[in-house]
Coordinates of C-alpha atoms and ligand atoms in Angstrom, one line a residue:
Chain A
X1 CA 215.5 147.4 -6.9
X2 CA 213.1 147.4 -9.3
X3 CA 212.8 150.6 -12.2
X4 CA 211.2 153.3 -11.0
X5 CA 207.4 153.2 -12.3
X6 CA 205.7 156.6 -13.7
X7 CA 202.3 155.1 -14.8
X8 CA 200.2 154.1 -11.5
X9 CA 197.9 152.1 -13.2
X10 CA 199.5 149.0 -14.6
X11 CA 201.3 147.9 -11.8
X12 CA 201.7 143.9 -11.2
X13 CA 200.2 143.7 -7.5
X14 CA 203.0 141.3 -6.8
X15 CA 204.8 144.6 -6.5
X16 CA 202.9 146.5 -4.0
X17 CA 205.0 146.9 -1.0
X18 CA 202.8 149.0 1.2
X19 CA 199.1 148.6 1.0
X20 CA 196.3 150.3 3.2
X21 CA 193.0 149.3 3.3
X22 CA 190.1 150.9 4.1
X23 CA 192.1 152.5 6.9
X24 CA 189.8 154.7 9.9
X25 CA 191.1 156.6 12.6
X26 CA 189.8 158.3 15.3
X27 CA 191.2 161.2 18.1
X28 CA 188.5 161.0 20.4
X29 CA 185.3 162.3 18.1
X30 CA 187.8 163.7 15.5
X31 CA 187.3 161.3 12.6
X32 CA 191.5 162.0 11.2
X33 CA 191.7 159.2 8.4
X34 CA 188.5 158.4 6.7
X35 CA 188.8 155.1 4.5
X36 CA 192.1 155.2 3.3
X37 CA 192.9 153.4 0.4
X38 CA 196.7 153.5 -0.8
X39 CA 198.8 151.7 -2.5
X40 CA 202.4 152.3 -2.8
X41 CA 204.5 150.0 -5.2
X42 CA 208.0 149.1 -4.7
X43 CA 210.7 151.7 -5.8
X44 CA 207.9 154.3 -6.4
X45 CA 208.2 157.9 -4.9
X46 CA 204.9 159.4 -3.5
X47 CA 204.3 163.0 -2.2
X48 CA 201.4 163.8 0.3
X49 CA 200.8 166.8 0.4
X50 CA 197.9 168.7 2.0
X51 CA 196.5 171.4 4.4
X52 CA 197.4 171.6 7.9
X53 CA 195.4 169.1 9.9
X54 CA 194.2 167.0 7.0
X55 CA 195.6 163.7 8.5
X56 CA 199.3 163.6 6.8
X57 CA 201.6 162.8 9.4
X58 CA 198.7 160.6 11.1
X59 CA 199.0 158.5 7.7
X60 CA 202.8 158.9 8.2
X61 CA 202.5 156.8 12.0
X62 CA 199.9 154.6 11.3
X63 CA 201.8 153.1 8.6
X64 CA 204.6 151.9 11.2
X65 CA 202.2 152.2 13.8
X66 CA 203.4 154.6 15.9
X67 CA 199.3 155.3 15.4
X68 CA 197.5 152.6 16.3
X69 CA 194.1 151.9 13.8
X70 CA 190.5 151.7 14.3
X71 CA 189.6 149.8 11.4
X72 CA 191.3 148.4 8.0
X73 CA 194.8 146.4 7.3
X74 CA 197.7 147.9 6.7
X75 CA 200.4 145.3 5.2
X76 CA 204.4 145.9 4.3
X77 CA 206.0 143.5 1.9
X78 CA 202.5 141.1 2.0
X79 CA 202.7 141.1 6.0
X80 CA 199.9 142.7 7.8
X81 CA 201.0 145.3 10.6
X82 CA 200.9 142.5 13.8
X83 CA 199.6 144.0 17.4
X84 CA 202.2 145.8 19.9
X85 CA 205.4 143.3 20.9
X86 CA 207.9 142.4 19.7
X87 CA 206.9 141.2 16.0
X88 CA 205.7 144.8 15.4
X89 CA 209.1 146.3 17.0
X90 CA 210.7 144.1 13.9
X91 CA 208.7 145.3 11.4
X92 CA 209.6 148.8 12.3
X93 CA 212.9 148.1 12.0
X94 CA 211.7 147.8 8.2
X95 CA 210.0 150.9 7.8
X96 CA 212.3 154.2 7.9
X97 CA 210.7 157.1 9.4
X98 CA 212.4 160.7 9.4
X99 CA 210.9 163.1 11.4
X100 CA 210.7 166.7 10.9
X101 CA 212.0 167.9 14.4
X102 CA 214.8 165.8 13.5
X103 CA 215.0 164.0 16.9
X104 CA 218.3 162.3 17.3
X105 CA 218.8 160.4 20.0
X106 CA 220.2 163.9 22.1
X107 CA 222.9 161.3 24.7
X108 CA 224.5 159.7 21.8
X109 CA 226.8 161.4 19.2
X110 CA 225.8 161.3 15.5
X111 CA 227.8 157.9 15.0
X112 CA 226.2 156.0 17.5
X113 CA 222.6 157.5 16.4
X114 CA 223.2 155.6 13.3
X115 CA 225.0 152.2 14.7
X116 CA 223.0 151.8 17.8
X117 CA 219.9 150.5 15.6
X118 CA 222.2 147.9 13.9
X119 CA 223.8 146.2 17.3
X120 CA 220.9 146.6 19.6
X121 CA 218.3 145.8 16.7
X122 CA 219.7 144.1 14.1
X123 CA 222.1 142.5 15.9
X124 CA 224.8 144.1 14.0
X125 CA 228.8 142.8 14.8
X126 CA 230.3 146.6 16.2
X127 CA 232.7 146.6 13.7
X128 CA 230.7 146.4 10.6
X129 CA 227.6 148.3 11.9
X130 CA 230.5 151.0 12.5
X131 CA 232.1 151.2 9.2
X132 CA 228.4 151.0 7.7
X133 CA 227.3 154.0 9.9
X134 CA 230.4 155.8 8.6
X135 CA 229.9 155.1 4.6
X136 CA 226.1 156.3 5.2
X137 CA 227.2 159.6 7.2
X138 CA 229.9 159.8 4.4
X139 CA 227.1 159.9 1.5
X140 CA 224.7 162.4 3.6
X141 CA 227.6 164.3 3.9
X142 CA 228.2 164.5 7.5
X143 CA 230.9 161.9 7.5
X144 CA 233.6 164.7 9.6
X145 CA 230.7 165.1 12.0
X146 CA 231.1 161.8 13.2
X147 CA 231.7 162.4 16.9
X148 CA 229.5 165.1 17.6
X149 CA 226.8 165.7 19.7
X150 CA 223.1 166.5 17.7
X151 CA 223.2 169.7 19.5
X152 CA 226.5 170.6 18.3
X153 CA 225.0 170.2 14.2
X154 CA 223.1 172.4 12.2
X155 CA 219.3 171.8 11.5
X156 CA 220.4 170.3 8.0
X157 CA 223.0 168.3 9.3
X158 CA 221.2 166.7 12.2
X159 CA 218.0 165.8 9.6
X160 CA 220.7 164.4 6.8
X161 CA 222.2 162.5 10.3
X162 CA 218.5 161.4 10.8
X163 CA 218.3 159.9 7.4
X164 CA 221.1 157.8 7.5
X165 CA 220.4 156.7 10.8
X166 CA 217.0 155.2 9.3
X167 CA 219.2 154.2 6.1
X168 CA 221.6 152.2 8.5
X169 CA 218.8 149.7 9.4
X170 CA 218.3 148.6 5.6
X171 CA 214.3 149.4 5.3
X172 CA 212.2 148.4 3.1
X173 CA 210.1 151.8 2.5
X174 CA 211.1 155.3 4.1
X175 CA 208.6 157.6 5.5
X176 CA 209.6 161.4 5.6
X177 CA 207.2 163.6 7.5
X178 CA 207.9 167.1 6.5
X179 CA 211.8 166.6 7.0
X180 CA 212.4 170.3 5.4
X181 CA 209.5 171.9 7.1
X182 CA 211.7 173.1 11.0
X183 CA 214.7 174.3 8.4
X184 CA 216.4 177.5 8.0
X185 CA 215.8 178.6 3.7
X186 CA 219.2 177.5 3.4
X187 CA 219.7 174.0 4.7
X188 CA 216.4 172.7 2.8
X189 CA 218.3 172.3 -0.6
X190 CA 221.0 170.4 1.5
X191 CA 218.4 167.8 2.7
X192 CA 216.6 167.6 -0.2
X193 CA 219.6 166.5 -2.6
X194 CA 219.6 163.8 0.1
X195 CA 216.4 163.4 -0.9
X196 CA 216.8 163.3 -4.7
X197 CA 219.8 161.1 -4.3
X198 CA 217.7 157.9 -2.7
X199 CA 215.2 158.2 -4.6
X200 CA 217.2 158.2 -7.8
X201 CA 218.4 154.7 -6.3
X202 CA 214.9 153.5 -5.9
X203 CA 214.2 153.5 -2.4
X204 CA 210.6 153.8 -2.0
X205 CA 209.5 156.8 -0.1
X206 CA 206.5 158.5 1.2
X207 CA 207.1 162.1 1.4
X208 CA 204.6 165.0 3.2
X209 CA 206.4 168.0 2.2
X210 CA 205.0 171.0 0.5
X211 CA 208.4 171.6 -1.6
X212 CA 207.1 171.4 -5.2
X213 CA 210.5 170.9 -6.8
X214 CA 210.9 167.9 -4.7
X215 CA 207.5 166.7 -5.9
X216 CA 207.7 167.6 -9.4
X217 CA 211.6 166.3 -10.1
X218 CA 211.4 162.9 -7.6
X219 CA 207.8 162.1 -7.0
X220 CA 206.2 159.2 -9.6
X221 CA 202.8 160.2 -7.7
X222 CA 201.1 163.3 -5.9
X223 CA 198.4 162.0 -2.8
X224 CA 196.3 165.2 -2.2
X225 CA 194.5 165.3 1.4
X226 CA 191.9 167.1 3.1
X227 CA 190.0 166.7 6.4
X228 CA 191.4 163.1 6.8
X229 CA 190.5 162.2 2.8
X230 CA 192.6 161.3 -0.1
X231 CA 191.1 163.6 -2.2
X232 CA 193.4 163.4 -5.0
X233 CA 196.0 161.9 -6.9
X234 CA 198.1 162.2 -9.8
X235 CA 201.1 162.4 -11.2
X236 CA 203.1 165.4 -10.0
X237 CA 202.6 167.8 -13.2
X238 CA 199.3 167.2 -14.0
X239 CA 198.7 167.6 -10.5
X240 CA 200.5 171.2 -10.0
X241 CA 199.5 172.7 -13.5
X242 CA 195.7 171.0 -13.8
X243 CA 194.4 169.7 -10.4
X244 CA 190.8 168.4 -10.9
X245 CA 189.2 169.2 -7.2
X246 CA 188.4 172.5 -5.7
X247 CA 189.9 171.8 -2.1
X248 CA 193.1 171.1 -4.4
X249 CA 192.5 174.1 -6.7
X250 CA 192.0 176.4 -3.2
X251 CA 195.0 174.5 -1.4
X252 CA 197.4 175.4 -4.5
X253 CA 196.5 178.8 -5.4
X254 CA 197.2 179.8 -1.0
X255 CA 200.7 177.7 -1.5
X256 CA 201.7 179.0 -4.8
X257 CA 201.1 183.0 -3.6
X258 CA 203.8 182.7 -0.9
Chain B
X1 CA 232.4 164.2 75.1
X2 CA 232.9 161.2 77.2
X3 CA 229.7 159.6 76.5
X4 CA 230.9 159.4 73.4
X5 CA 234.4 158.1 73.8
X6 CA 233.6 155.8 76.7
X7 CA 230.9 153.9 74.1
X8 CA 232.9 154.3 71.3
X9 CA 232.1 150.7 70.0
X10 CA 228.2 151.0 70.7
X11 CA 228.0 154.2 68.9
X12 CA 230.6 152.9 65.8
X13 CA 228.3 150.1 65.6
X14 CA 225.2 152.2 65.3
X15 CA 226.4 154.3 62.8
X16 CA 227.6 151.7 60.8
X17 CA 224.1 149.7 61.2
X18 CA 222.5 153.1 59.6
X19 CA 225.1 153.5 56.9
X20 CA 224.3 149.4 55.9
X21 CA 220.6 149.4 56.6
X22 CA 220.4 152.6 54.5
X23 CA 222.5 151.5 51.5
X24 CA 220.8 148.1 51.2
X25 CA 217.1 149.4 51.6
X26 CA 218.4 152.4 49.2
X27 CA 219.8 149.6 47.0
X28 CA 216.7 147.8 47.0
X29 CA 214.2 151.0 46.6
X30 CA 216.2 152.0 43.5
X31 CA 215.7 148.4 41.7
X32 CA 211.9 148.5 43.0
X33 CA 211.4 152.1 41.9
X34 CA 212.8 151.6 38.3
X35 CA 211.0 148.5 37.4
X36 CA 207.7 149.7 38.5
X37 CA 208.4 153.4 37.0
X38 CA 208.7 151.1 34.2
X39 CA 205.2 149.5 34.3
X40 CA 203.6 153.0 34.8
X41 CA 204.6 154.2 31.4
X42 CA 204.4 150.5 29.7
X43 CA 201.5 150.2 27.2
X44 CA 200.3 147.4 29.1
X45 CA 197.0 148.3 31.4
X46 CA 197.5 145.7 34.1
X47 CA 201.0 147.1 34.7
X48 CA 200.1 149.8 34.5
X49 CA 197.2 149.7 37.5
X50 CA 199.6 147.3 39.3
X51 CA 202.3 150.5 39.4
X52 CA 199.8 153.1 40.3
X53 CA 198.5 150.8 42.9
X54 CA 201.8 150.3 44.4
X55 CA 202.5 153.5 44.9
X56 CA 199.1 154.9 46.1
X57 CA 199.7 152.0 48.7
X58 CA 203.4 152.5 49.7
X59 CA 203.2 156.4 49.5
X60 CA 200.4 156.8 52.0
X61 CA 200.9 154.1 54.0
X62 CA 202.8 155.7 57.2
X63 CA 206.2 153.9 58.0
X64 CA 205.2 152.5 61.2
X65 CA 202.4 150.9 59.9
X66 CA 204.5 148.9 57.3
X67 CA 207.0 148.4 59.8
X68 CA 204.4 147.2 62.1
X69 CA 203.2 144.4 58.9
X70 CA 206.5 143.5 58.0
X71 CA 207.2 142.4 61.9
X72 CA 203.5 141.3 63.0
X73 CA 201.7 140.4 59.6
X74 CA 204.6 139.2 57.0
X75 CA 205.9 136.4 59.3
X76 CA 202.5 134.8 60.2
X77 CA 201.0 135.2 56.0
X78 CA 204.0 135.1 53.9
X79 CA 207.4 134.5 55.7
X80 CA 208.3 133.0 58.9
X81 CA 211.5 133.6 60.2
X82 CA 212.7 136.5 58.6
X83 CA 215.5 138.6 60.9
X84 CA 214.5 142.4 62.3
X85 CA 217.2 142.9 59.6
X86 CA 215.6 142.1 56.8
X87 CA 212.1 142.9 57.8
X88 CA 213.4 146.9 58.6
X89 CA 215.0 146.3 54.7
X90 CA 211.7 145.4 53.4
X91 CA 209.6 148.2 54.8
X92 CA 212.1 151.2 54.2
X93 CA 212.6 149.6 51.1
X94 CA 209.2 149.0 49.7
X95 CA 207.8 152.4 50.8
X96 CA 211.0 154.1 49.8
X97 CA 210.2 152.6 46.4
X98 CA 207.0 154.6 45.6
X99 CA 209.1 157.6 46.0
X100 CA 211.8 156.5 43.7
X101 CA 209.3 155.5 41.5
X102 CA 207.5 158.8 41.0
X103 CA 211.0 160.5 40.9
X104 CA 211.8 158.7 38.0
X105 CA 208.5 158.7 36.3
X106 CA 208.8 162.5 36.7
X107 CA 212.4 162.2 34.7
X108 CA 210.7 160.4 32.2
X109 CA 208.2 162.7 31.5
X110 CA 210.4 165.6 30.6
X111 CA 212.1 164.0 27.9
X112 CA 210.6 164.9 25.2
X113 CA 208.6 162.4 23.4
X114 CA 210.1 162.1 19.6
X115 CA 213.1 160.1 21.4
X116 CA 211.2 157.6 22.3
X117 CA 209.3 157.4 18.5
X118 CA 212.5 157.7 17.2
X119 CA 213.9 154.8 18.9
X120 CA 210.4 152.9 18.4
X121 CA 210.5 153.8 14.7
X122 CA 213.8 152.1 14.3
X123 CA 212.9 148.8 15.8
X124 CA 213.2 149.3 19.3
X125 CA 211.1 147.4 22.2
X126 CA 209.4 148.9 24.8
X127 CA 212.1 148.0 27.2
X128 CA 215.2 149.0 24.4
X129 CA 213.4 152.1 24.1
X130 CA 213.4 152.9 28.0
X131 CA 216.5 151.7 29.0
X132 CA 218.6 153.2 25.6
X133 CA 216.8 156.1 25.2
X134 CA 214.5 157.8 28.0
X135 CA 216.4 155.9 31.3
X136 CA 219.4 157.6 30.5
X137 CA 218.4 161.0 29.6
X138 CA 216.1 161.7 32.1
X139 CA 218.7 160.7 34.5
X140 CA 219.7 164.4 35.2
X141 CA 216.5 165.7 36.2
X142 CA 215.6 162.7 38.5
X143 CA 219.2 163.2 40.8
X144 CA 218.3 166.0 42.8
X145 CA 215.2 164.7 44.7
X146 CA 216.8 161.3 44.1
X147 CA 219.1 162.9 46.7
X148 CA 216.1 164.3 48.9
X149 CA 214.9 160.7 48.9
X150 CA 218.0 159.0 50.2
X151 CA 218.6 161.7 52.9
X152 CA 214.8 160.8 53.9
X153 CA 215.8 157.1 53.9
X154 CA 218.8 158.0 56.0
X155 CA 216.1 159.6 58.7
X156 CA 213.4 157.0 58.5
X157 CA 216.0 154.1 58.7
X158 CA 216.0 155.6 62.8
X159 CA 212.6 154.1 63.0
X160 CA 214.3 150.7 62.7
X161 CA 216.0 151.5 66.1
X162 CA 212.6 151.6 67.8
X163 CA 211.7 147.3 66.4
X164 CA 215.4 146.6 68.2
X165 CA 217.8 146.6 65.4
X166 CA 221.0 148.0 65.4
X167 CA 221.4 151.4 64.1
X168 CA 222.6 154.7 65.6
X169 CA 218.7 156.6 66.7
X170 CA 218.8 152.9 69.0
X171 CA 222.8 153.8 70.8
X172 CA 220.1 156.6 72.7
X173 CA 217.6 154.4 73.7
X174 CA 220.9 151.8 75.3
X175 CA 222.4 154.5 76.7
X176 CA 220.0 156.5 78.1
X177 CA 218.6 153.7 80.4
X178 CA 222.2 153.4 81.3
X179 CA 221.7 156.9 82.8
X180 CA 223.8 158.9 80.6
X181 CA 223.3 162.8 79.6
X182 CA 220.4 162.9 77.3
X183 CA 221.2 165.9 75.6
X184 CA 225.3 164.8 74.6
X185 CA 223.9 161.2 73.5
X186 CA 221.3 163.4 71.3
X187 CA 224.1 165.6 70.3
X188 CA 226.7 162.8 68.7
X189 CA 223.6 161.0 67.5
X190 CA 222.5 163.6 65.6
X191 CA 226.2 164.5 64.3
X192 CA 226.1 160.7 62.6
X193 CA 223.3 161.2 61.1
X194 CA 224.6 164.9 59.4
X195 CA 227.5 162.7 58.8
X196 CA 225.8 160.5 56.5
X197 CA 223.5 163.1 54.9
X198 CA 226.2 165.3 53.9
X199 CA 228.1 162.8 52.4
X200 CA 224.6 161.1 50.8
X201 CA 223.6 165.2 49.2
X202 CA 227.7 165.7 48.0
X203 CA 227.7 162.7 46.3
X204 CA 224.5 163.3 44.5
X205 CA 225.9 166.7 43.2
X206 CA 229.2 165.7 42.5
X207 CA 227.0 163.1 40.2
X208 CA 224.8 165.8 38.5
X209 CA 227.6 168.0 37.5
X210 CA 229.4 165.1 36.3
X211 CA 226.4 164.2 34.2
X212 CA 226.0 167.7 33.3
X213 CA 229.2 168.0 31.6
X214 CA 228.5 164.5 29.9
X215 CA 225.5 166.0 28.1
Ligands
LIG301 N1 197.8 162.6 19.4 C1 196.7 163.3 19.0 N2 195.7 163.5 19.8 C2 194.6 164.2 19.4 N3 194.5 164.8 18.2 C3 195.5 164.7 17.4 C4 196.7 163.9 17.7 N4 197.6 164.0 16.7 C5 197.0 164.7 15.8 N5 195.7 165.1 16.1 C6 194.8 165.9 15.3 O1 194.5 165.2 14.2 C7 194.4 166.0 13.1 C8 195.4 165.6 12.0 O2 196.7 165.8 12.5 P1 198.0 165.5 11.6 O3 197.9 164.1 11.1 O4 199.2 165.9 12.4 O5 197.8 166.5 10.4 P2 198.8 167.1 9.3 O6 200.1 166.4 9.5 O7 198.2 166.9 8.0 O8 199.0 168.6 9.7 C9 194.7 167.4 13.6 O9 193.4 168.1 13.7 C10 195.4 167.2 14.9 O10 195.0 168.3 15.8
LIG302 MG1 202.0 167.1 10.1

């Protein structure tokens, strides 16, 4: 993995591992993402953040097309996003989303949630994709939860179980749609560390959350949103002490009073 | 009583015609009923239409029409040749199917929906997705009017008696132009066929409690 990057200007495009362009969705007559540009570079860290409704998690899907797009290209690693079959189902494989109601697979126990990707995706050998499921639950650690149910875990155990289960299928980029945001106060930190931890190794992530210390210590980039827009970005203290738009101004001063 | 022990073999065979006529067309409705459960929910319009037309047509079509095609339409378009046999297994089965298929569809629909983006989101196909991930877990909900279904089977399998195969509802028709008691030939008749419900509806909840501890 490359360094991580804090400048977003001089990047070599060479390096852009998830590009949208001119992106447009629609819910029936609700216009949700309105001409999204983005580009995220490999190994960088970007926070969305945004009011309810502005189009985040929307972003989130469309970019492993759990959404499908109106209009505009969306490409991972210099491929474009390919229609629905089995080329896309590969691509997803590449793209790790974590989900903020957690949803582990609720039949399986929390080691096969993270192997059955690996031998039913990937093709995985059951031996390896097992000892690889374990190292992973090991360093969210969960490892002694192994044999559980989901049910059986804790909110911050089953999203750290989530993690690793998108860790286990080697992605390229990893997607986290407010992973904190269904957690009891005390199990956030837990998750976040997670967090911290990968992106210190330069995974590249996309993060919606509204946890500023999470922005401000791991993020290289802040993406403000607003009624489907990117209406904003900077880098994460210039963005929380100075933000140049009012709908960010507004946004921040409700946030920062809780 | 001795209607019953003097035909012993006619009324053995009957039973055991209902038992095999009802486990193959059950057999049948079960494959039929998953695979086009499957096309309802696929993302793909023409299976979808083709699954909802399937079941509009086999779910209101009454049995004795369809048993009427498969003996008086089938052979003369499609088949020749086919025996009573398979033609009663063909019309239970296909119109048994709708009602699997609706079962199921119902099963899929209360599982809720981030299992099946989770799966997708790691890689998964359509058909990984379905038969990993949703198949299994709404398999709870869909056994109790799975069981419903099967008992029904059992029943409308007695229509087959009527087009001459053999199967117990037929041991009344034999014997009762043989001159025998009506009501005792009704009597045993209808004991087989509480035989084989009974044992169809404990099965089915020996199977959901099993599943229920399984989680
Ligand atoms: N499947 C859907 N069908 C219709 N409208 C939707 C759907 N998903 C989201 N929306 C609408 O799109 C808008 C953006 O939703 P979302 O991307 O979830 O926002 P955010 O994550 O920023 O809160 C909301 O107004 C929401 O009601
Ligand atoms: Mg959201």
């Amino acid at each position: 993995m490359t360094e991580v990057s804090v400048t977003k200007d001089a990047k070599p495009a060479a390096d852009d591992l998830v590009v949208l362009k001119g992106v447009n969705k629609h819910f029936g007559a609700l216009h949700v993402l309105q001409d999204i540009d983005m580009t995220i570079a490999r190994g960088e860290v970007v926070v969305v953040i945004g009011p309810s409704g502005s189009g985040k998690s929307t972003l989130c899907r469309t970019i492993n097309r759990l959404e499908t797009v109106d209009s505009g290209t969306i490409t991972i690693d210099g491929k474009p996003l390919p229609q629905e079959g089995k080329e896309l189902a590969k691509l997803r494989a590449d793209v790790g989303m974590v989900f903020q109601s957690f949803n582990l697979f609720a039949h399986k126990t929390v080691l096969e949630n993270v192997m059955l990707g690996q031998t039913k995706v990937r093709r995985t050998a059951k031996a390896e994709a097992e000892a690889k499921a374990r190292t992973l639950l090991d360093r969210v650690g969960v490892g002694s939860q192994a044999d559980k149910y989901p049910a059986q875990l804790s909110g911050g155990q089953q999203q750290r179980v989530a993690i690793a289960r998108a860790l286990a299928m080697g992605p390229k980029v990893m997607l986290f749609d407010e992973p904190t945001s269904a957690l009891d106060p005390e199990m956030i930190n837990e998750v976040l560390e997670v967090m911290q931890q990968l992106a210190r190794d330069g995974m590249t992530m996309v993060v919606v959350t509204h946890e500023m210390g999470f922005a401000r210590s791991a993020a290289n980039r802040v993406v403000f949103m607003a009624d489907g827009r990117i209406v904003e970005e900077a880098v994460p203290d210039q963005f929380f002490s100075n933000p140049r738009s009012d709908r960010a101004k507004d946004f921040l001063s409700k946030i920062l009073h809780h | 009583m001795n209607v019953l022990l003097d035909h012993l073999p006619e009324f053995r065979e009957g039973f055991i015609g209902t038992i095999l006529l009802t486990l193959a067309s059950g057999a049948l409705a079960m494959v039929l009923g998953i695979v086009i459960a499957g096309f309802r929910v696929s993302p793909v319009p023409p299976l979808r239409f083709f699954g909802a037309a399937w079941v509009t047509l086999f779910r209101n079509t009454p049995l004795t029409v369809l048993f009427l095609v498969a003996w008086f339409v089938v052979p003369v378009i499609f088949m020749p040749g086919l025996s009573p046999w398979t033609k009663a297994l063909l019309a239970l089965g296909f119109y048994t199917s709708a009602f699997v298929c609706e079962a199921i569809r119902s099963g899929i629909n209360t599982v809720p929906l981030g299992q099946a983006e989770a799966a997708r989101s790691i890689g998964m196909t359509f058909f990984q997705t379905l038969r990993l991930i949703v198949l299994p877990q709404a398999t709870r909900t869909v056994i109790p009017p799975l069981s419903s279904i099967f008992i029904a089977l059992t029943k409308n399998s007695a229509i087959a008696g009527a087009f001459s195969v053999t199967e117990l509802f037929g041991v009344q028709k034999l014997l009762s132009d043989k001159g025998f008691d009506i009501a005792w030939i009704f009597l045993w008749v209808a004991l087989g066929y509480l035989i084989i419900t009974f044992t169809i509806s404990g099965l089915f909840r020996l199977l959901e409690r099993r599943l229920g501890v399984a989680r």
